Amino acid sequence: MSHILRNYKAAASCKKYLTTQFDYILKNTHLRRLHLTSILDKRVAFKLSDIGEGIREVTIKEWFVKEGDVVKQFDNLCEVQSDKASVTITSRYDGKILKLHHKIDDMAKVGEPLLDFDVEDEDSDDESSETSPSETQTVTSDSPKVHIDSSQAGSPTEVISEEMTRNITLATPAVRRIAREHKVDLSKVTATGKGGRVLKGDVLEHLGMIPAGTTVPHPTLMPKPQVPLPADRIEQLKGVPRVMFKAMTESLKIPHFAYSDEIEMTRLMQFRDEIKGIAKENGISSLTFMPFFIKAASIALKKHPILNSSLDVEKEVVIYKSAHNISVAIDTPAGLVVPNIKNCHNKNIIEIAQDLNAIIDKGRKGSLAPSDFAGGTFSLSNIGVIGGTYTHPCIMAPQVAIGAMGRTKVVPRFNDKDEVIKAHIMSVSWCADHRVIDGVTMAKFSNMWKNYLENPALFLLH
């Protein structure tokens, strides 16, 4: 060396050679990772992984940790917000927080570090994309670079087994390293972590390094207590359920056909409000829409008497009823009952409301008499007070028609001037016995019934 230094020409050549080699090393990244010192730095960069949906960057909304904090696996680190969802990021290491790379409301990109860890006696397979030379070998050829894990450089069977374990068993890289060092198959280790993850303590307990039972299973893995189910109960049909069973069995013999329509209720609502005072003077504390429905049906039945008839199947005759005894479905503590209001064709709305309130009160008290059910000629059911819009009511034999009103909804509608207005719309569903009633007759009846409800001033004519 002294000879070279004494010779200026030789020294210049040496300098040129070393400069060339140094530039070559800088251009070849795999050579830059080559060093001869021991790996003492346990600093691990925790990177933001891909959270799916094509999201490339997120906003840091909240940090649950600060620099200097000691965390465990699966502890919450931070909450990030994308343009689609909010996601909580959890730790994959046991260790100490060394540095937070972002502040609240900063943008973080996928693949960039979120924070740095000082890992407790553990190495990581994902250390800030810098892989230790002691753990990997780089094979360079004309083809793309291939990284081979020297710890897995055994037989192909061992490599395949490890890959299968990675795909099947949930565990952190640090836990996998311990299992690899002790040649433990993670799929055979009893997992106690959240969601069936294998923890460090599980592997140590499997190896006998710590006493059995040291690791407490996560609450999600604890077996839920089995509550014994009561024995099946058999109940004999009696009372109202038995009557309904018989009535619906007969109803199934009738060929039903259905017809539906919508009613604009705004004018009727105003008309009802105007006569509430008169109703209270006559002892009616609550005036519902049902008396209007009943009276409109009675008026339409005069025009279409076939709907107020009954069918004698054996004699094949239709019996037209002169009285309009309209049955009304009422929900009582004993079940659904269908008493009727007698002679609706001879009563006004106030009188029908009084009779309706009387049978409702008797139904709630359980004091309805057989005469309250006898002689029904036509049925109505206001299912809208419970909920629902369209339905398919069942005909009460020997009657031949029934109607069911749905819930009134506020919806936009166009008026005669093509202006959007608020409208109160109620749906109605009719069912009729197709053996004696055709679709045209049912439609005409429904249109007349609808006309009286949408133009309630017409009730004054009756």
mmCIF file with all atom_site columns, C-alpha atoms in Angstrom, residues 226-232:
data_model
loop_
_atom_site.group_PDB
_atom_site.id
_atom_site.type_symbol
_atom_site.label_atom_id
_atom_site.label_alt_id
_atom_site.label_comp_id
_atom_site.label_asym_id
_atom_site.label_entity_id
_atom_site.label_seq_id
_atom_site.pdbx_PDB_ins_code
_atom_site.Cartn_x
_atom_site.Cartn_y
_atom_site.Cartn_z
_atom_site.occupancy
_atom_site.B_iso_or_equiv
_atom_site.pdbx_formal_charge
_atom_site.auth_seq_id
_atom_site.auth_comp_id
_atom_site.auth_asym_id
_atom_site.auth_atom_id
_atom_site.pdbx_PDB_model_num
ATOM 1 C CA . GLN A 1 226 ? -76.901 -25.060 25.921 1.00 0.00 ? 226 GLN A CA 1
ATOM 2 C CA . VAL A 1 227 ? -80.332 -23.979 27.114 1.00 0.00 ? 227 VAL A CA 1
ATOM 3 C CA . PRO A 1 228 ? -82.698 -26.955 26.998 1.00 0.00 ? 228 PRO A CA 1
ATOM 4 C CA . LEU A 1 229 ? -85.733 -26.389 24.817 1.00 0.00 ? 229 LEU A CA 1
ATOM 5 C CA . PRO A 1 230 ? -89.152 -27.007 26.322 1.00 0.00 ? 230 PRO A CA 1
ATOM 6 C CA . ALA A 1 231 ? -91.086 -29.985 25.035 1.00 0.00 ? 231 ALA A CA 1
ATOM 7 C CA . ASP A 1 232 ? -93.467 -29.509 22.117 1.00 0.00 ? 232 ASP A CA 1
#
